[in-house]
Tab-separated table of C-alpha atoms and ligand atoms in Angstrom:
chain	number	residue	atom	x	y	z
A	33	UNK	CA	7.438	23.192	-21.275
A	34	UNK	CA	4.888	25.717	-21.052
A	35	UNK	CA	1.741	23.569	-20.719
A	36	UNK	CA	3.509	21.252	-17.988
A	37	UNK	CA	3.885	24.451	-15.822
A	38	UNK	CA	0.602	25.126	-16.077
A	39	UNK	CA	-0.428	21.825	-14.960
A	40	UNK	CA	1.115	22.187	-11.040
A	41	UNK	CA	-1.322	22.314	-8.868
A	42	UNK	CA	1.166	23.906	-6.027
A	43	UNK	CA	4.550	24.823	-6.194
A	44	UNK	CA	6.936	21.266	-5.637
A	45	UNK	CA	9.400	20.945	-2.898
A	46	UNK	CA	12.528	19.866	-4.385
A	47	UNK	CA	14.980	18.426	-1.256
A	48	UNK	CA	18.682	19.090	-3.725
A	49	UNK	CA	21.282	17.437	-2.175
A	50	UNK	CA	24.601	18.870	-2.923
A	51	UNK	CA	28.049	17.258	-2.327
A	52	UNK	CA	30.771	20.197	-1.441
A	53	UNK	CA	33.713	17.670	-2.411
A	54	UNK	CA	32.866	15.836	-5.317
A	55	UNK	CA	34.754	16.391	-8.439
A	56	UNK	CA	36.864	19.062	-8.856
A	57	UNK	CA	34.814	20.783	-5.819
A	58	UNK	CA	33.073	22.673	-8.000
A	59	UNK	CA	29.131	21.267	-7.248
A	60	UNK	CA	28.134	24.071	-5.232
A	61	UNK	CA	29.388	27.318	-7.684
A	62	UNK	CA	27.366	24.973	-10.255
A	63	UNK	CA	24.630	25.067	-7.404
A	64	UNK	CA	25.118	28.988	-6.861
A	65	UNK	CA	25.224	30.040	-10.074
A	66	UNK	CA	23.253	27.755	-13.505
A	67	UNK	CA	21.139	25.723	-11.004
A	68	UNK	CA	19.064	28.403	-9.017
A	69	UNK	CA	18.904	30.517	-12.058
A	70	UNK	CA	17.029	27.510	-14.634
A	71	UNK	CA	15.571	26.557	-10.764
A	72	UNK	CA	14.693	29.917	-9.886
A	73	UNK	CA	13.365	30.508	-13.585
A	74	UNK	CA	11.499	26.911	-13.436
A	75	UNK	CA	9.449	28.307	-10.816
A	76	UNK	CA	10.654	25.056	-9.266
A	77	UNK	CA	11.126	25.791	-4.759
A	78	UNK	CA	13.628	23.348	-3.312
A	79	UNK	CA	16.084	23.222	0.037
A	80	UNK	CA	19.976	22.907	-0.493
A	81	UNK	CA	21.216	20.446	1.877
A	82	UNK	CA	24.663	20.737	1.552
A	83	UNK	CA	26.475	16.974	2.738
A	84	UNK	CA	29.142	17.315	4.999
A	85	UNK	CA	30.704	13.747	5.170
A	86	UNK	CA	30.654	10.871	3.305
A	87	UNK	CA	27.308	8.997	3.952
A	88	UNK	CA	25.876	11.908	5.287
A	89	UNK	CA	23.209	12.193	2.067
A	90	UNK	CA	22.117	8.318	3.189
A	91	UNK	CA	21.128	9.023	6.773
A	92	UNK	CA	19.109	12.262	5.350
A	93	UNK	CA	17.395	10.523	3.084
A	94	UNK	CA	16.661	7.347	5.683
A	95	UNK	CA	15.875	9.945	8.537
A	96	UNK	CA	13.317	12.184	6.204
A	97	UNK	CA	10.264	12.607	6.620
A	98	UNK	CA	8.978	12.451	2.449
A	99	UNK	CA	5.869	13.155	2.620
A	100	UNK	CA	7.539	17.410	2.729
A	101	UNK	CA	9.632	16.529	-0.526
A	102	UNK	CA	8.532	16.029	-3.774
A	103	UNK	CA	11.070	15.103	-5.546
A	104	UNK	CA	15.407	14.234	-4.209
A	105	UNK	CA	17.038	15.633	-6.270
A	106	UNK	CA	21.314	15.127	-5.967
A	107	UNK	CA	24.601	17.339	-7.500
A	108	UNK	CA	27.213	15.536	-7.484
A	109	UNK	CA	28.538	12.382	-9.092
A	110	UNK	CA	27.196	9.127	-9.054
A	111	UNK	CA	28.643	8.722	-5.434
A	112	UNK	CA	25.454	11.090	-4.137
A	113	UNK	CA	22.365	9.186	-6.262
A	114	UNK	CA	23.969	5.986	-4.772
A	115	UNK	CA	23.342	6.860	-0.811
A	116	UNK	CA	20.328	8.473	-1.406
A	117	UNK	CA	18.624	4.402	-3.277
A	118	UNK	CA	20.006	2.994	-0.507
A	119	UNK	CA	19.251	5.502	2.511
A	120	UNK	CA	15.526	4.622	0.840
A	121	UNK	CA	15.994	1.162	0.659
A	122	UNK	CA	16.979	1.636	4.784
A	123	UNK	CA	13.652	2.582	5.607
A	124	UNK	CA	11.593	0.254	6.831
A	125	UNK	CA	8.523	1.868	4.760
A	126	UNK	CA	10.553	1.231	1.398
A	127	UNK	CA	8.070	0.355	-0.576
A	128	UNK	CA	6.832	3.807	-0.829
A	129	UNK	CA	10.072	5.755	0.124
A	130	UNK	CA	11.417	4.685	-3.636
A	131	UNK	CA	9.218	5.820	-4.955
A	132	UNK	CA	10.047	9.523	-4.723
A	133	UNK	CA	11.376	10.961	-7.795
A	134	UNK	CA	15.027	11.179	-8.100
A	135	UNK	CA	17.072	13.634	-10.459
A	136	UNK	CA	20.197	13.966	-11.005
A	137	UNK	CA	22.613	17.242	-11.785
A	138	UNK	CA	26.371	15.926	-12.660
A	139	UNK	CA	28.715	17.651	-10.700
A	140	UNK	CA	31.119	14.960	-9.981
A	141	UNK	CA	33.786	13.062	-12.177
A	142	UNK	CA	31.970	10.348	-12.588
A	143	UNK	CA	28.778	11.669	-14.070
A	144	UNK	CA	27.540	7.738	-15.312
A	145	UNK	CA	24.006	8.129	-14.608
A	146	UNK	CA	23.612	11.574	-16.352
A	147	UNK	CA	25.334	11.010	-19.172
A	148	UNK	CA	23.207	8.241	-19.949
A	149	UNK	CA	19.907	9.872	-19.136
A	150	UNK	CA	20.677	12.029	-21.741
A	151	UNK	CA	21.520	10.446	-23.495
A	152	UNK	CA	17.838	8.208	-23.546
A	153	UNK	CA	16.432	12.420	-23.954
A	154	UNK	CA	18.438	11.149	-28.011
A	155	UNK	CA	20.511	13.900	-27.306
A	156	UNK	CA	24.942	13.795	-28.455
A	157	UNK	CA	27.735	12.975	-26.725
A	158	UNK	CA	28.977	16.372	-25.568
A	159	UNK	CA	30.644	18.278	-22.920
A	160	UNK	CA	30.514	18.882	-18.781
A	161	UNK	CA	28.861	22.509	-18.709
A	162	UNK	CA	25.646	21.362	-21.767
A	163	UNK	CA	25.584	18.094	-19.935
A	164	UNK	CA	24.563	20.564	-17.276
A	165	UNK	CA	22.640	22.892	-18.449
A	166	UNK	CA	20.950	18.899	-20.600
A	167	UNK	CA	19.862	18.239	-17.553
A	168	UNK	CA	18.719	20.611	-15.856
A	169	UNK	CA	16.173	21.648	-18.714
A	170	UNK	CA	14.768	18.035	-17.873
A	171	UNK	CA	14.591	18.008	-13.756
A	172	UNK	CA	12.928	21.222	-14.648
A	173	UNK	CA	10.643	19.625	-17.182
A	174	UNK	CA	9.792	17.201	-14.785
A	175	UNK	CA	8.898	13.735	-16.267
A	176	UNK	CA	8.915	11.103	-14.273
A	177	UNK	CA	9.939	7.430	-15.658
A	178	UNK	CA	10.547	3.840	-13.628
A	179	UNK	CA	14.153	3.018	-13.466
A	180	UNK	CA	15.869	-0.470	-12.881
A	181	UNK	CA	17.945	-1.137	-9.600
A	182	UNK	CA	19.934	-4.149	-8.805
A	183	UNK	CA	20.296	-6.193	-5.569
A	184	UNK	CA	24.179	-6.439	-5.001
A	185	UNK	CA	24.448	-9.225	-2.124
A	186	UNK	CA	28.197	-9.133	-1.085
A	187	UNK	CA	30.236	-12.264	0.549
A	188	UNK	CA	29.792	-11.327	3.951
A	189	UNK	CA	25.455	-11.189	3.582
A	190	UNK	CA	25.367	-7.555	3.294
A	191	UNK	CA	22.993	-6.358	0.841
A	192	UNK	CA	22.807	-2.948	-1.068
A	193	UNK	CA	21.089	-1.333	-4.477
A	194	UNK	CA	22.912	-0.229	-7.524
A	195	UNK	CA	21.778	1.887	-9.976
A	196	UNK	CA	24.372	1.414	-12.535
A	197	UNK	CA	27.287	-1.006	-12.067
A	198	UNK	CA	29.202	-3.922	-10.789
A	199	UNK	CA	32.852	-4.006	-11.300
A	200	UNK	CA	35.678	-6.471	-11.068
A	201	UNK	CA	39.498	-5.815	-12.619
A	202	UNK	CA	39.987	-3.615	-14.916
A	203	UNK	CA	37.276	-0.640	-14.724
A	204	UNK	CA	37.540	-1.701	-10.162
A	205	UNK	CA	40.667	-0.444	-10.554
A	206	UNK	CA	40.307	2.362	-12.415
A	207	UNK	CA	37.266	3.278	-10.652
A	208	UNK	CA	39.016	3.153	-7.694
A	209	UNK	CA	42.910	4.684	-8.842
A	210	UNK	CA	41.404	7.010	-10.932
A	211	UNK	CA	39.815	9.448	-7.433
A	212	UNK	CA	42.984	10.857	-6.709
A	213	UNK	CA	42.652	12.354	-10.016
A	214	UNK	CA	39.396	13.515	-9.434
A	215	UNK	CA	40.892	17.250	-9.740
A	216	UNK	CA	41.318	16.736	-13.798
A	217	UNK	CA	36.994	15.617	-13.538
A	218	UNK	CA	35.824	13.900	-15.613
A	219	UNK	CA	39.077	12.765	-17.326
A	220	UNK	CA	40.405	10.964	-15.265
A	221	UNK	CA	39.078	8.029	-16.109
A	222	UNK	CA	40.848	8.874	-19.278
A	223	UNK	CA	43.921	8.995	-17.182
A	224	UNK	CA	43.009	6.221	-15.165
A	225	UNK	CA	42.718	3.613	-18.849
A	226	UNK	CA	45.969	4.919	-19.594
A	227	UNK	CA	47.968	3.964	-16.223
A	228	UNK	CA	45.847	1.104	-15.806
A	229	UNK	CA	46.698	-0.365	-19.639
A	230	UNK	CA	50.241	0.199	-18.911
A	231	UNK	CA	50.662	-2.426	-15.784
A	232	UNK	CA	47.144	-4.389	-16.926
A	233	UNK	CA	47.107	-7.932	-15.116
A	234	UNK	CA	44.490	-10.705	-15.448
A	235	UNK	CA	42.047	-11.355	-12.446
A	236	UNK	CA	41.032	-15.683	-11.496
A	237	UNK	CA	37.797	-16.315	-11.098
A	238	UNK	CA	34.735	-17.558	-11.754
A	239	UNK	CA	31.863	-16.091	-13.479
A	240	UNK	CA	28.494	-17.480	-13.839
A	241	UNK	CA	24.664	-16.147	-14.710
A	242	UNK	CA	21.243	-16.181	-15.754
A	243	UNK	CA	20.597	-15.614	-19.023
A	244	UNK	CA	17.414	-13.520	-19.871
A	245	UNK	CA	14.844	-14.492	-22.908
A	246	UNK	CA	15.353	-13.329	-26.118
A	247	UNK	CA	12.759	-10.862	-25.791
A	248	UNK	CA	14.727	-8.580	-22.706
A	249	UNK	CA	11.531	-7.158	-21.764
A	250	UNK	CA	9.133	-10.324	-20.882
A	251	UNK	CA	9.812	-12.541	-17.732
A	252	UNK	CA	11.732	-9.708	-15.720
A	253	UNK	CA	11.113	-9.166	-11.914
A	254	UNK	CA	9.140	-6.166	-11.736
A	255	UNK	CA	9.115	-3.731	-8.750
A	256	UNK	CA	6.223	-3.652	-6.619
A	257	UNK	CA	5.346	-0.564	-8.315
A	258	UNK	CA	1.809	0.056	-9.395
A	259	UNK	CA	1.281	0.583	-12.825
A	260	UNK	CA	0.182	4.223	-13.084
A	261	UNK	CA	-0.261	4.685	-17.172
A	262	UNK	CA	2.675	5.892	-18.432
A	263	UNK	CA	4.965	8.527	-17.617
A	264	UNK	CA	3.270	11.364	-15.025
A	265	UNK	CA	5.559	15.013	-13.922
A	266	UNK	CA	6.704	14.690	-10.366
A	267	UNK	CA	4.648	17.918	-9.185
A	268	UNK	CA	1.572	15.562	-9.182
A	269	UNK	CA	3.183	13.173	-7.618
A	270	UNK	CA	2.933	14.472	-4.473
A	271	UNK	CA	-1.124	12.971	-2.789
A	272	UNK	CA	0.452	10.041	-3.335
A	273	UNK	CA	4.016	10.339	-0.886
A	274	UNK	CA	1.554	12.082	1.509
A	275	UNK	CA	0.749	9.034	3.298
A	276	UNK	CA	4.285	7.551	3.533
A	277	UNK	CA	5.555	8.189	7.189
A	278	UNK	CA	9.063	7.535	9.032
A	279	UNK	CA	9.944	5.501	12.006
A	280	UNK	CA	13.025	5.284	12.971
A	281	UNK	CA	14.924	1.260	13.181
A	282	UNK	CA	18.522	0.801	14.106
A	283	UNK	CA	19.854	-1.755	11.554
A	284	UNK	CA	19.914	-0.488	7.531
A	285	UNK	CA	20.112	-2.954	4.858
A	286	UNK	CA	16.936	-5.580	6.198
A	287	UNK	CA	14.347	-3.864	3.831
A	288	UNK	CA	14.494	-3.752	0.069
A	289	UNK	CA	11.815	-6.443	-2.431
A	290	UNK	CA	12.806	-10.422	-1.985
A	291	UNK	CA	16.180	-11.649	-4.616
A	292	UNK	CA	13.538	-14.844	-5.942
A	293	UNK	CA	16.707	-15.512	-8.134
A	294	UNK	CA	19.638	-15.941	-6.151
A	295	UNK	CA	20.765	-19.122	-4.912
A	296	UNK	CA	21.792	-19.407	-1.773
A	297	UNK	CA	25.609	-17.809	-1.811
A	298	UNK	CA	27.389	-21.346	-0.551
A	299	UNK	CA	25.582	-23.711	-2.554
A	300	UNK	CA	25.812	-23.863	-6.446
A	301	UNK	CA	24.268	-21.739	-8.511
A	302	UNK	CA	20.669	-23.508	-10.766
A	303	UNK	CA	20.664	-25.333	-13.917
A	304	UNK	CA	19.431	-22.639	-15.961
A	305	UNK	CA	22.242	-20.681	-15.073
A	306	UNK	CA	25.879	-20.507	-17.280
A	307	UNK	CA	28.507	-21.053	-16.180
A	308	UNK	CA	31.462	-19.535	-17.911
A	309	UNK	CA	34.900	-21.982	-19.107
A	310	UNK	CA	37.581	-19.407	-18.826
A	311	UNK	CA	38.384	-18.190	-15.278
A	312	UNK	CA	40.952	-15.855	-16.576
A	313	UNK	CA	39.890	-12.398	-16.814
A	314	UNK	CA	40.856	-8.495	-17.625
A	315	UNK	CA	38.081	-7.724	-16.483
A	316	UNK	CA	34.156	-8.413	-15.599
A	317	UNK	CA	31.814	-5.236	-16.003
A	318	UNK	CA	27.638	-5.476	-15.373
A	319	UNK	CA	25.687	-2.393	-16.644
A	320	UNK	CA	21.893	-1.881	-16.053
A	321	UNK	CA	22.232	1.981	-17.762
A	322	UNK	CA	24.127	3.198	-21.056
A	323	UNK	CA	26.849	4.874	-19.692
A	324	UNK	CA	29.433	3.984	-17.437
A	325	UNK	CA	30.982	7.566	-17.872
A	326	UNK	CA	30.325	10.785	-19.343
A	327	UNK	CA	31.745	9.483	-22.394
A	328	UNK	CA	31.920	5.745	-22.345
A	329	UNK	CA	28.424	4.477	-23.849
A	330	UNK	CA	29.877	1.116	-21.815
A	331	UNK	CA	26.059	-0.907	-22.678
A	332	UNK	CA	24.477	1.057	-26.498
A	333	UNK	CA	22.283	-0.880	-25.621
A	334	UNK	CA	20.497	0.192	-22.034
A	335	UNK	CA	17.490	1.760	-21.537
A	336	UNK	CA	16.696	2.927	-18.022
A	337	UNK	CA	13.482	0.118	-17.491
A	338	UNK	CA	14.619	-2.851	-19.201
A	339	UNK	CA	14.754	-5.294	-16.623
A	340	UNK	CA	17.750	-6.323	-17.923
A	341	UNK	CA	21.677	-6.766	-16.991
A	342	UNK	CA	23.872	-6.467	-19.742
A	343	UNK	CA	26.819	-8.846	-18.668
A	344	UNK	CA	30.059	-7.462	-20.406
A	345	UNK	CA	33.555	-10.022	-19.624
A	346	UNK	CA	37.117	-9.644	-21.028
A	347	UNK	CA	39.186	-13.083	-21.105
A	348	UNK	CA	42.532	-12.833	-20.589
A	349	UNK	CA	45.314	-13.009	-23.656
A	350	UNK	CA	44.050	-9.654	-25.406
A	351	UNK	CA	46.694	-6.978	-26.330
A	352	UNK	CA	47.768	-4.022	-24.295
A	353	UNK	CA	46.566	-2.421	-27.924
A	354	UNK	CA	43.676	-4.617	-28.514
A	355	UNK	CA	42.081	-3.196	-25.193
A	356	UNK	CA	42.863	-0.450	-25.550
A	357	UNK	CA	40.789	0.108	-29.109
A	358	UNK	CA	38.160	-1.001	-27.606
A	359	UNK	CA	37.702	1.202	-24.626
A	360	UNK	CA	37.770	4.147	-27.680
A	361	UNK	CA	35.046	2.267	-29.195
A	362	UNK	CA	33.227	2.311	-26.431
A	363	UNK	CA	33.465	6.338	-26.721
A	364	UNK	CA	31.011	5.392	-29.695
A	365	UNK	CA	29.730	2.395	-28.437
A	366	UNK	CA	30.656	0.782	-30.980
A	367	UNK	CA	33.545	-2.292	-29.238
A	368	UNK	CA	30.278	-4.902	-29.214
A	369	UNK	CA	30.454	-4.526	-32.677
A	370	UNK	CA	34.655	-4.499	-33.384
A	371	UNK	CA	34.374	-8.616	-33.298
A	372	UNK	CA	37.501	-9.050	-30.528
A	373	UNK	CA	37.453	-12.397	-30.176
A	374	UNK	CA	38.362	-11.721	-26.238
A	375	UNK	CA	35.259	-9.819	-25.631
A	376	UNK	CA	31.814	-11.428	-24.719
A	377	UNK	CA	28.627	-9.508	-24.222
A	378	UNK	CA	25.231	-11.790	-22.339
A	379	UNK	CA	21.903	-9.722	-21.469
A	380	UNK	CA	21.127	-11.538	-18.099
A	381	UNK	CA	18.850	-11.347	-15.174
A	382	UNK	CA	21.237	-12.439	-12.314
A	383	UNK	CA	24.866	-13.103	-12.086
A	384	UNK	CA	27.815	-14.514	-9.213
A	385	UNK	CA	31.120	-14.048	-9.190
A	386	UNK	CA	33.509	-15.958	-7.316
A	387	UNK	CA	36.975	-13.874	-7.197
A	388	UNK	CA	39.429	-16.243	-6.177
A	389	UNK	CA	41.728	-13.725	-4.462
A	390	UNK	CA	41.063	-13.028	-1.682
A	391	UNK	CA	42.069	-9.430	-2.113
A	392	UNK	CA	41.022	-7.240	-5.086
A	393	UNK	CA	38.342	-4.513	-5.479
A	394	UNK	CA	34.531	-4.962	-6.499
A	395	UNK	CA	32.832	-1.112	-7.450
A	396	UNK	CA	28.941	-0.834	-7.158
A	397	UNK	CA	28.180	2.121	-8.752
A	398	UNK	CA	31.832	3.369	-8.978
A	399	UNK	CA	31.883	2.701	-5.182
A	400	UNK	CA	34.630	-0.096	-4.053
A	401	UNK	CA	32.711	-2.567	-1.404
A	402	UNK	CA	33.901	-5.192	0.097
A	403	UNK	CA	36.032	-7.974	-1.732
A	404	UNK	CA	34.329	-11.677	-2.231
A	405	UNK	CA	31.365	-13.528	-3.949
A	406	UNK	CA	29.140	-10.903	-5.203
A	407	UNK	CA	25.263	-12.249	-6.281
A	408	UNK	CA	23.836	-9.725	-8.059
A	409	UNK	CA	19.360	-9.828	-9.506
A	410	UNK	CA	17.769	-6.975	-11.609
A	411	UNK	CA	14.277	-5.409	-10.055
A	412	UNK	CA	13.266	-3.906	-12.964
A	413	UNK	CA	11.602	-0.653	-11.889
A	414	UNK	CA	11.343	-0.713	-8.561
A	415	UNK	CA	12.971	3.121	-8.424
A	416	UNK	CA	11.788	6.792	-10.097
A	417	UNK	CA	13.819	9.033	-12.076
A	418	UNK	CA	13.534	12.212	-13.099
A	419	UNK	CA	13.929	11.609	-17.196
A	420	UNK	CA	14.187	13.766	-20.564
B	265	ADP	P1	32.691	12.257	-8.224
B	265	ADP	O1	31.813	11.663	-9.246
B	265	ADP	O2	33.274	13.169	-7.586
B	265	ADP	O3	33.558	11.215	-7.972
B	265	ADP	P2	30.350	11.485	-6.080
B	265	ADP	O4	29.211	11.817	-5.794
B	265	ADP	O5	30.751	10.335	-5.835
B	265	ADP	O6	31.349	12.322	-7.282
B	265	ADP	O7	30.902	11.249	-4.400
B	265	ADP	C1	32.438	11.001	-4.645
B	265	ADP	C2	31.749	10.436	-2.843
B	265	ADP	O8	32.739	11.624	-1.836
B	265	ADP	C3	31.201	9.148	-2.768
B	265	ADP	O9	31.665	8.578	-2.383
B	265	ADP	C4	30.131	10.198	-1.373
B	265	ADP	O10	29.755	8.840	-0.577
B	265	ADP	C5	31.416	10.743	-0.983
B	265	ADP	N1	30.607	12.289	0.314
B	265	ADP	C6	30.100	12.841	0.094
B	265	ADP	N2	29.682	13.747	0.321
B	265	ADP	C7	30.812	14.077	1.055
B	265	ADP	C8	31.583	14.830	1.815
B	265	ADP	N3	30.697	16.767	2.606
B	265	ADP	N4	32.777	14.935	2.116
B	265	ADP	C9	33.329	13.792	1.576
B	265	ADP	N5	32.434	12.961	0.553
B	265	ADP	C10	31.780	13.097	0.540
B	266	MG	MG1	31.969	9.430	-7.437
């Protein structure tokens, strides 16, 4: 730490966004306690922004003068970072804006990205409190790495960006239904899973995907980020941000990289795509980071910047007991090795899901989105994340 801190040329300025409603409603107390103490000791000047409503952070980030900030950090669950990422990509200057280093301190009930970053740093599974301390250290150290983002097209033509997951069926239902158990914190997913198991059902649709090459690190769509020779700290990226300007604009979602791998939504998938023969599913889960929740290592082979979507689906016909076994194995990330005949795992670059029912739930990073046909493509290393 000492070496990195001595390299600081001037104090870095952090925009610190807190969602006071996330999790058990404790995020502000976490700020006033351990977070403020750590940032003070590490000499990280910051300005606190307390969100007042959903999409407040998204608007703040969309309109911010980014030359004023060296990093955007949230204390909340994944939902607030989802707002920040999409706010940045709704800017006319998105190409520079998405270079802004992002940080996450777990303060919500769904802290999957924080758990993933802790996991990549080599730490064992830990409790919420220990996870906050671990992520606090990582933030103060300030190493920045590239992170994949996945572009998601909805039926209406709207596009959004995702850093974590795209889910349909069982997992999406648990994501949304468990919101009412938010007061129990991270345990909401365990409660939600048990409740959903009791009313297990089948979801019908067609799933297609573009397989990744055998070697997951070649041929990926790479974000238009100049190569900087590996990791650097967010405290000396200031000059590259100074050139940013913030023009106002009226229509969101127009910006971001082109999705060259995706066919028109009303046409067939290209010949090099695979179409899953089954049409009856229990769940579809696409992950680009390792953890689905603090205690669920859903994509054990995922890494921050791979350019790979880890696609899993569970075919209908699985028993409740077998599905429960899969979720229990997921706590150690061993579910893919259990030999469950209903579970399929593929590394892909893009996918399309066409649900047959007109009503249902699809979640992106744990947030419910418009239901219907959805297509997605990974953009390797598009964002920058403060990691260990
Ligand atoms: P959790 O992990 O508890 O779900 P999130 O960070 O995901 O916490 O936030 C939950 C939801 O609250 C997200 O949809 C987010 O956009 C929304 N949100 C953000 N700020 C506020 C606020 N001040 N009041 C209500 N909802 C908010
Ligand atoms: Mg959430």
